[in-house]
mmCIF file of C-alpha atoms in Angstrom:
data_model
loop_
_atom_site.group_PDB
_atom_site.id
_atom_site.type_symbol
_atom_site.label_atom_id
_atom_site.label_comp_id
_atom_site.label_asym_id
_atom_site.label_seq_id
_atom_site.Cartn_x
_atom_site.Cartn_y
_atom_site.Cartn_z
ATOM 1 C CA SER W 207 44.230 58.003 -11.194
ATOM 2 C CA ASP W 208 45.814 55.205 -13.212
ATOM 3 C CA VAL W 209 46.779 51.991 -11.442
ATOM 4 C CA LEU W 210 49.830 50.265 -12.924
ATOM 5 C CA ASN W 211 50.991 46.694 -12.307
ATOM 6 C CA VAL W 212 49.541 46.334 -8.829
ATOM 7 C CA VAL W 213 48.644 43.223 -6.823
ATOM 8 C CA SER W 214 45.760 43.949 -4.459
ATOM 9 C CA PRO W 215 45.460 42.240 -1.065
ATOM 10 C CA TYR W 216 41.692 42.774 -1.274
ATOM 11 C CA PHE W 217 38.975 42.030 -3.803
ATOM 12 C CA ASN W 218 37.742 45.227 -5.474
ATOM 13 C CA ALA W 219 34.706 45.787 -7.697
ATOM 14 C CA ILE W 220 34.829 49.081 -9.616
ATOM 15 C CA TYR W 221 31.736 50.367 -11.433
ATOM 16 C CA VAL W 222 32.386 52.910 -14.189
ATOM 17 C CA ILE W 223 29.883 55.773 -13.991
ATOM 18 C CA GLN W 224 31.458 58.053 -16.592
ATOM 19 C CA GLY W 225 34.419 58.156 -18.959
ATOM 20 C CA THR W 226 36.479 55.564 -20.777
ATOM 21 C CA GLY W 227 39.613 53.608 -20.026
ATOM 22 C CA GLU W 228 41.243 50.211 -20.187
ATOM 23 C CA TYR W 229 41.841 47.195 -17.955
ATOM 24 C CA ARG W 230 44.993 45.080 -18.437
ATOM 25 C CA ASP W 231 46.381 41.860 -17.071
ATOM 26 C CA ALA W 232 48.487 38.998 -18.391
ATOM 27 C CA THR W 233 45.512 36.648 -18.830
ATOM 28 C CA VAL W 234 43.070 38.781 -20.820
ATOM 29 C CA GLY W 235 45.389 41.415 -22.268
ATOM 30 C CA ARG W 236 43.694 44.772 -22.821
ATOM 31 C CA VAL W 237 39.949 45.245 -22.310
ATOM 32 C CA PRO W 238 38.281 48.618 -23.019
ATOM 33 C CA LEU W 239 36.179 50.200 -20.287
ATOM 34 C CA THR W 240 33.218 52.542 -20.584
ATOM 35 C CA ALA W 241 30.265 53.726 -18.507
ATOM 36 C CA GLY W 242 28.228 50.788 -17.250
ATOM 37 C CA ASP W 243 31.163 48.375 -17.103
ATOM 38 C CA CYS W 244 32.357 46.803 -13.879
ATOM 39 C CA PHE W 245 35.891 45.488 -13.435
ATOM 40 C CA PHE W 246 37.502 43.506 -10.666
ATOM 41 C CA ARG W 247 40.842 43.564 -8.889
ATOM 42 C CA PHE W 248 41.398 39.958 -7.886
ATOM 43 C CA VAL W 249 43.591 39.138 -4.935
ATOM 44 C CA GLY W 250 47.039 38.105 -6.175
ATOM 45 C CA THR W 251 46.492 39.115 -9.830
ATOM 46 C CA LYS W 252 48.885 41.739 -11.202
ATOM 47 C CA HIS W 253 46.881 44.187 -13.266
ATOM 48 C CA SER W 254 46.566 47.783 -14.456
ATOM 49 C CA SER W 255 43.650 50.127 -15.007
ATOM 50 C CA LEU W 256 44.085 53.308 -17.017
ATOM 51 C CA HIS W 257 41.728 56.202 -17.705
ATOM 52 C CA THR W 258 41.459 58.271 -20.858
ATOM 53 C CA PRO W 259 43.110 61.593 -19.845
ATOM 54 C CA ASP W 260 40.095 63.796 -20.541
ATOM 55 C CA GLY W 261 39.030 64.382 -16.942
ATOM 56 C CA LEU W 262 35.683 62.620 -17.417
ATOM 57 C CA TRP W 263 36.402 59.440 -15.466
ATOM 58 C CA VAL W 264 34.027 58.776 -12.534
ATOM 59 C CA GLU W 265 33.934 55.456 -10.707
ATOM 60 C CA ALA W 266 32.392 53.881 -7.637
ATOM 61 C CA PHE W 267 33.977 50.910 -5.931
ATOM 62 C CA LEU W 268 33.505 48.251 -3.287
ATOM 63 C CA VAL W 269 36.336 46.574 -1.370
ATOM 64 C CA PHE W 270 35.903 43.104 0.118
ATOM 65 C CA PRO W 271 38.161 40.811 2.151
ATOM 66 C CA LYS W 272 39.885 37.917 0.400
ATOM 67 C CA PRO W 273 37.445 35.167 1.586
ATOM 68 C CA PHE W 274 34.552 36.894 -0.160
ATOM 69 C CA SER W 275 36.455 36.823 -3.439
ATOM 70 C CA ALA W 276 36.964 33.068 -3.058
ATOM 71 C CA PHE W 277 33.239 32.634 -2.371
ATOM 72 C CA LEU W 278 32.272 34.574 -5.505
ATOM 73 C CA GLU W 279 34.639 32.516 -7.641
ATOM 74 C CA SER W 280 33.442 29.195 -6.215
ATOM 75 C CA ALA W 281 29.822 30.273 -6.843
ATOM 76 C CA GLY W 282 30.673 31.036 -10.467
ATOM 77 C CA LEU W 283 29.646 34.685 -10.222
ATOM 78 C CA VAL W 284 33.089 36.054 -11.076
ATOM 79 C CA SER W 285 36.081 34.630 -12.914
ATOM 80 C CA ARG W 286 39.699 35.732 -13.275
ATOM 81 C CA ALA W 287 39.301 34.852 -16.954
ATOM 82 C CA MET W 288 36.656 37.592 -17.200
ATOM 83 C CA PRO W 289 37.721 40.506 -14.970
ATOM 84 C CA VAL W 290 35.465 42.951 -16.848
ATOM 85 C CA ILE W 291 31.691 42.479 -16.955
ATOM 86 C CA ARG W 292 29.090 44.688 -18.616
ATOM 87 C CA PRO W 293 25.934 45.098 -16.526
ATOM 88 C CA GLY W 294 25.188 48.397 -18.296
ATOM 89 C CA PHE W 295 24.837 51.908 -16.930
ATOM 90 C CA ASP W 296 21.938 52.534 -14.574
ATOM 91 C CA LEU W 297 21.682 55.685 -12.480
ATOM 92 C CA ALA W 298 19.933 53.700 -9.753
ATOM 93 C CA ILE W 299 23.036 51.494 -9.426
ATOM 94 C CA ALA W 300 25.295 54.538 -9.167
ATOM 95 C CA ASP W 301 22.978 55.926 -6.468
ATOM 96 C CA ARG W 302 23.219 52.683 -4.503
ATOM 97 C CA PHE W 303 27.014 52.868 -4.567
ATOM 98 C CA LEU W 304 26.810 56.472 -3.338
ATOM 99 C CA GLU W 305 24.400 55.542 -0.557
ATOM 100 C CA LEU W 306 26.770 52.808 0.657
ATOM 101 C CA LEU W 307 29.699 55.232 0.680
ATOM 102 C CA GLN W 308 27.709 57.847 2.604
ATOM 103 C CA ARG W 309 26.919 55.314 5.302
ATOM 104 C CA LEU W 310 30.624 54.830 5.969
ATOM 105 C CA GLU W 311 31.437 58.483 6.643
ATOM 106 C CA ASN W 312 30.907 58.061 10.415
ATOM 107 C CA PRO W 313 30.107 54.387 10.867
ATOM 108 C CA ASP W 314 29.616 52.245 13.919
ATOM 109 C CA ALA W 315 30.182 48.491 13.915
ATOM 110 C CA ALA W 316 26.560 47.669 13.072
ATOM 111 C CA THR W 317 26.567 50.088 10.133
ATOM 112 C CA VAL W 318 29.773 48.580 8.764
ATOM 113 C CA MET W 319 28.303 45.068 8.932
ATOM 114 C CA ARG W 320 25.044 46.130 7.309
ATOM 115 C CA THR W 321 26.907 48.028 4.575
ATOM 116 C CA MET W 322 29.093 45.029 3.807
ATOM 117 C CA ALA W 323 26.011 42.833 3.490
ATOM 118 C CA ASP W 324 24.292 45.325 1.180
ATOM 119 C CA GLY W 325 27.511 45.616 -0.841
ATOM 120 C CA HIS W 326 27.514 41.857 -1.303
ATOM 121 C CA VAL W 327 23.928 42.016 -2.573
ATOM 122 C CA LEU W 328 24.750 44.856 -4.976
ATOM 123 C CA LEU W 329 27.758 43.044 -6.405
ATOM 124 C CA THR W 330 25.764 39.836 -6.877
ATOM 125 C CA GLU W 331 23.059 41.798 -8.711
ATOM 126 C CA LEU W 332 25.673 43.353 -11.002
ATOM 127 C CA CYS W 333 27.097 39.932 -11.861
ATOM 128 C CA LEU W 334 23.669 38.445 -12.570
ATOM 129 C CA ARG W 335 22.633 41.472 -14.608
ATOM 130 C CA ALA W 336 25.773 41.194 -16.754
ATOM 131 C CA ARG W 337 25.165 37.478 -17.248
ATOM 132 C CA ARG W 338 21.570 38.090 -18.389
ATOM 133 C CA GLY W 339 22.809 40.693 -20.856
ATOM 134 C CA GLN W 340 25.433 38.321 -22.215
ATOM 135 C CA GLU W 341 22.879 35.519 -22.555
ATOM 136 C CA SER W 342 20.509 37.889 -24.355
ATOM 137 C CA GLU W 343 23.223 38.830 -26.872
ATOM 138 C CA GLN W 344 24.121 35.194 -27.421
ATOM 139 C CA ASP W 345 20.454 34.297 -27.851
ATOM 140 C CA HIS W 346 19.991 37.034 -30.453
ATOM 141 C CA ALA W 347 23.063 35.871 -32.373
ATOM 142 C CA ARG W 348 21.848 32.263 -32.280
ATOM 143 C CA LEU W 349 18.381 33.285 -33.523
ATOM 144 C CA SER W 350 19.932 35.247 -36.396
ATOM 145 C CA GLN W 351 21.979 32.177 -37.326
ATOM 146 C CA ALA W 352 18.885 29.947 -37.157
ATOM 147 C CA VAL W 353 16.936 32.271 -39.456
ATOM 148 C CA ARG W 354 19.826 32.383 -41.922
ATOM 149 C CA LEU W 355 20.073 28.577 -41.979
ATOM 150 C CA LEU W 356 16.315 28.209 -42.472
ATOM 151 C CA GLU W 357 16.429 30.531 -45.470
ATOM 152 C CA GLU W 358 19.251 28.654 -47.212
ATOM 153 C CA GLN W 359 18.734 27.486 -50.789
ATOM 154 C CA PRO W 360 17.771 23.786 -51.290
ATOM 155 C CA GLU W 361 21.301 22.690 -52.179
ATOM 156 C CA LYS W 362 22.554 23.986 -48.790
ATOM 157 C CA ARG W 363 19.485 23.188 -46.710
ATOM 158 C CA LEU W 364 20.074 21.232 -43.499
ATOM 159 C CA SER W 365 17.597 18.904 -41.837
ATOM 160 C CA LEU W 366 16.051 20.470 -38.747
ATOM 161 C CA PRO W 367 17.700 17.979 -36.329
ATOM 162 C CA ARG W 368 21.091 18.680 -37.900
ATOM 163 C CA MET W 369 20.425 22.413 -37.741
ATOM 164 C CA ALA W 370 19.664 22.090 -34.035
ATOM 165 C CA ARG W 371 23.023 20.348 -33.569
ATOM 166 C CA GLU W 372 24.767 23.141 -35.512
ATOM 167 C CA LEU W 373 23.273 25.576 -32.992
ATOM 168 C CA GLY W 374 24.354 23.459 -30.021
ATOM 169 C CA MET W 375 20.825 22.397 -29.062
ATOM 170 C CA GLY W 376 18.676 19.291 -28.975
ATOM 171 C CA TYR W 377 15.921 19.239 -31.591
ATOM 172 C CA GLU W 378 12.976 19.566 -29.191
ATOM 173 C CA ALA W 379 14.665 22.385 -27.275
ATOM 174 C CA PHE W 380 15.449 24.120 -30.591
ATOM 175 C CA ARG W 381 11.876 23.782 -31.833
ATOM 176 C CA LYS W 382 10.341 25.167 -28.621
ATOM 177 C CA TRP W 383 12.903 27.982 -28.360
ATOM 178 C CA PHE W 384 12.380 29.047 -31.977
ATOM 179 C CA ARG W 385 8.577 28.997 -31.671
ATOM 180 C CA ALA W 386 8.738 31.105 -28.503
ATOM 181 C CA ALA W 387 10.962 33.660 -30.259
ATOM 182 C CA MET W 388 9.312 33.768 -33.696
ATOM 183 C CA GLY W 389 5.713 32.638 -33.104
ATOM 184 C CA VAL W 390 5.984 29.702 -35.547
ATOM 185 C CA SER W 391 7.905 26.440 -35.599
ATOM 186 C CA PRO W 392 11.202 26.319 -37.509
ATOM 187 C CA GLY W 393 9.605 24.008 -40.074
ATOM 188 C CA GLU W 394 6.723 26.401 -40.713
ATOM 189 C CA TYR W 395 9.088 29.382 -40.862
ATOM 190 C CA ARG W 396 11.137 27.586 -43.531
ATOM 191 C CA ILE W 397 8.005 26.793 -45.566
ATOM 192 C CA ARG W 398 6.714 30.364 -45.330
ATOM 193 C CA ARG W 399 10.011 31.753 -46.590
ATOM 194 C CA ARG W 400 9.947 29.179 -49.413
ATOM 195 C CA ILE W 401 6.413 30.266 -50.342
ATOM 196 C CA ASP W 402 7.516 33.917 -50.287
ATOM 197 C CA ARG W 403 10.253 33.054 -52.750
ATOM 198 C CA ALA W 404 7.828 31.026 -54.857
ATOM 199 C CA GLN W 405 5.533 34.039 -55.170
ATOM 200 C CA ARG W 406 8.397 36.157 -56.474
ATOM 201 C CA LEU W 407 9.359 33.478 -58.985
ATOM 202 C CA LEU W 408 5.770 33.070 -60.148
ATOM 203 C CA MET W 409 5.694 36.744 -61.116
ATOM 204 C CA ASP W 410 8.228 35.944 -63.856
ATOM 205 C CA HIS W 411 6.111 34.926 -66.838
ATOM 206 C CA GLU W 412 9.009 33.036 -68.400
ATOM 207 C CA ARG W 413 9.312 30.568 -65.526
ATOM 208 C CA GLN W 414 7.506 27.233 -65.767
ATOM 209 C CA ILE W 415 5.912 25.844 -62.595
ATOM 210 C CA LYS W 416 7.880 22.603 -62.873
ATOM 211 C CA ASP W 417 11.137 24.612 -62.997
ATOM 212 C CA ILE W 418 10.123 26.716 -59.993
ATOM 213 C CA ALA W 419 9.276 23.550 -58.060
ATOM 214 C CA ALA W 420 12.698 22.079 -58.843
ATOM 215 C CA GLU W 421 14.528 25.291 -57.939
ATOM 216 C CA LEU W 422 12.775 25.414 -54.554
ATOM 217 C CA GLY W 423 13.627 21.792 -53.782
ATOM 218 C CA TYR W 424 10.210 20.153 -54.233
ATOM 219 C CA PRO W 425 10.101 16.583 -55.615
ATOM 220 C CA GLY W 426 7.712 17.692 -58.350
ATOM 221 C CA PRO W 427 5.068 20.243 -59.450
ATOM 222 C CA ALA W 428 2.252 18.447 -57.622
ATOM 223 C CA ALA W 429 3.998 18.666 -54.236
ATOM 224 C CA PHE W 430 4.839 22.313 -54.867
ATOM 225 C CA SER W 431 1.267 23.177 -55.907
ATOM 226 C CA ALA W 432 -0.224 21.400 -52.875
ATOM 227 C CA GLN W 433 1.979 23.220 -50.361
ATOM 228 C CA PHE W 434 1.676 26.574 -52.138
ATOM 229 C CA SER W 435 -2.132 26.263 -52.106
ATOM 230 C CA ARG W 436 -2.204 25.296 -48.434
ATOM 231 C CA PHE W 437 -0.130 28.287 -47.313
ATOM 232 C CA SER W 438 -1.213 30.974 -49.782
ATOM 233 C CA GLY W 439 -4.830 29.994 -50.353
ATOM 234 C CA TYR W 440 -4.358 29.860 -54.146
ATOM 235 C CA SER W 441 -2.935 27.418 -56.632
ATOM 236 C CA PRO W 442 0.194 28.667 -58.445
ATOM 237 C CA ASN W 443 -1.817 29.144 -61.652
ATOM 238 C CA LEU W 444 -4.585 31.066 -59.888
ATOM 239 C CA PHE W 445 -1.978 33.200 -58.121
ATOM 240 C CA ARG W 446 -0.562 34.138 -61.512
ATOM 241 C CA ARG W 447 -3.956 34.965 -62.992
ATOM 242 C CA LEU W 448 -4.860 37.143 -59.992
ATOM 243 C CA HIS W 449 -1.598 39.077 -60.472
ATOM 244 C CA GLY W 450 -1.948 39.404 -64.208
ATOM 245 C CA VAL W 451 0.976 37.155 -65.092
ATOM 246 C CA ARG W 452 0.563 35.647 -68.548
ATOM 247 C CA VAL W 453 2.809 32.706 -69.227
ATOM 248 C CA GLY W 454 4.098 32.597 -72.795
#
């Protein structure tokens, strides 16, 4: 059922197994919820959680005493500024929640203690899993930005150290990260894309090599021809002859 404007005396972690809904509080406003999300009820934070009224909502939850909430916050695993995390739906996670709940049907003291410890482990895993997912998304977005910057036209082209700064990285870290992701250094990637563009321009029989060199940002035809030959295996003129391009 919906929870409206409550302040919990305990720390709660709720994992959405099925359905959609919304989390609300004064700090973050409204945050949509769907299967695979996990949201928290922080001690002392007034909040609401609402479910789409379609009867599909299924959740599993863990309840912890206030000191555990303080520990999680001090360790940086959870934050009141981010009460919804997105570890993603995994049936194995849902099964682990169910197994913990089944233990507590007729528990003794030892079972309660063991279940609390396993609940702590599960919650920590959810937080770390969500963080890895967030870092992966950020990494993908940063790589897309790097590729776009490397493919910029000469008049917009940044130096590689400046590009690294634009991406919030040191140059050496940027170079190693890009090579690991793309298999070539950022400098080589930029040259290969420039050579790709040169090949397209060379197919236009009306374009002079000196004009192509200038358009691509080379200091002159000799520098263009030398780099084109090194990366393509052919001089610009031989490339044209092999592709039947006759320059008028």
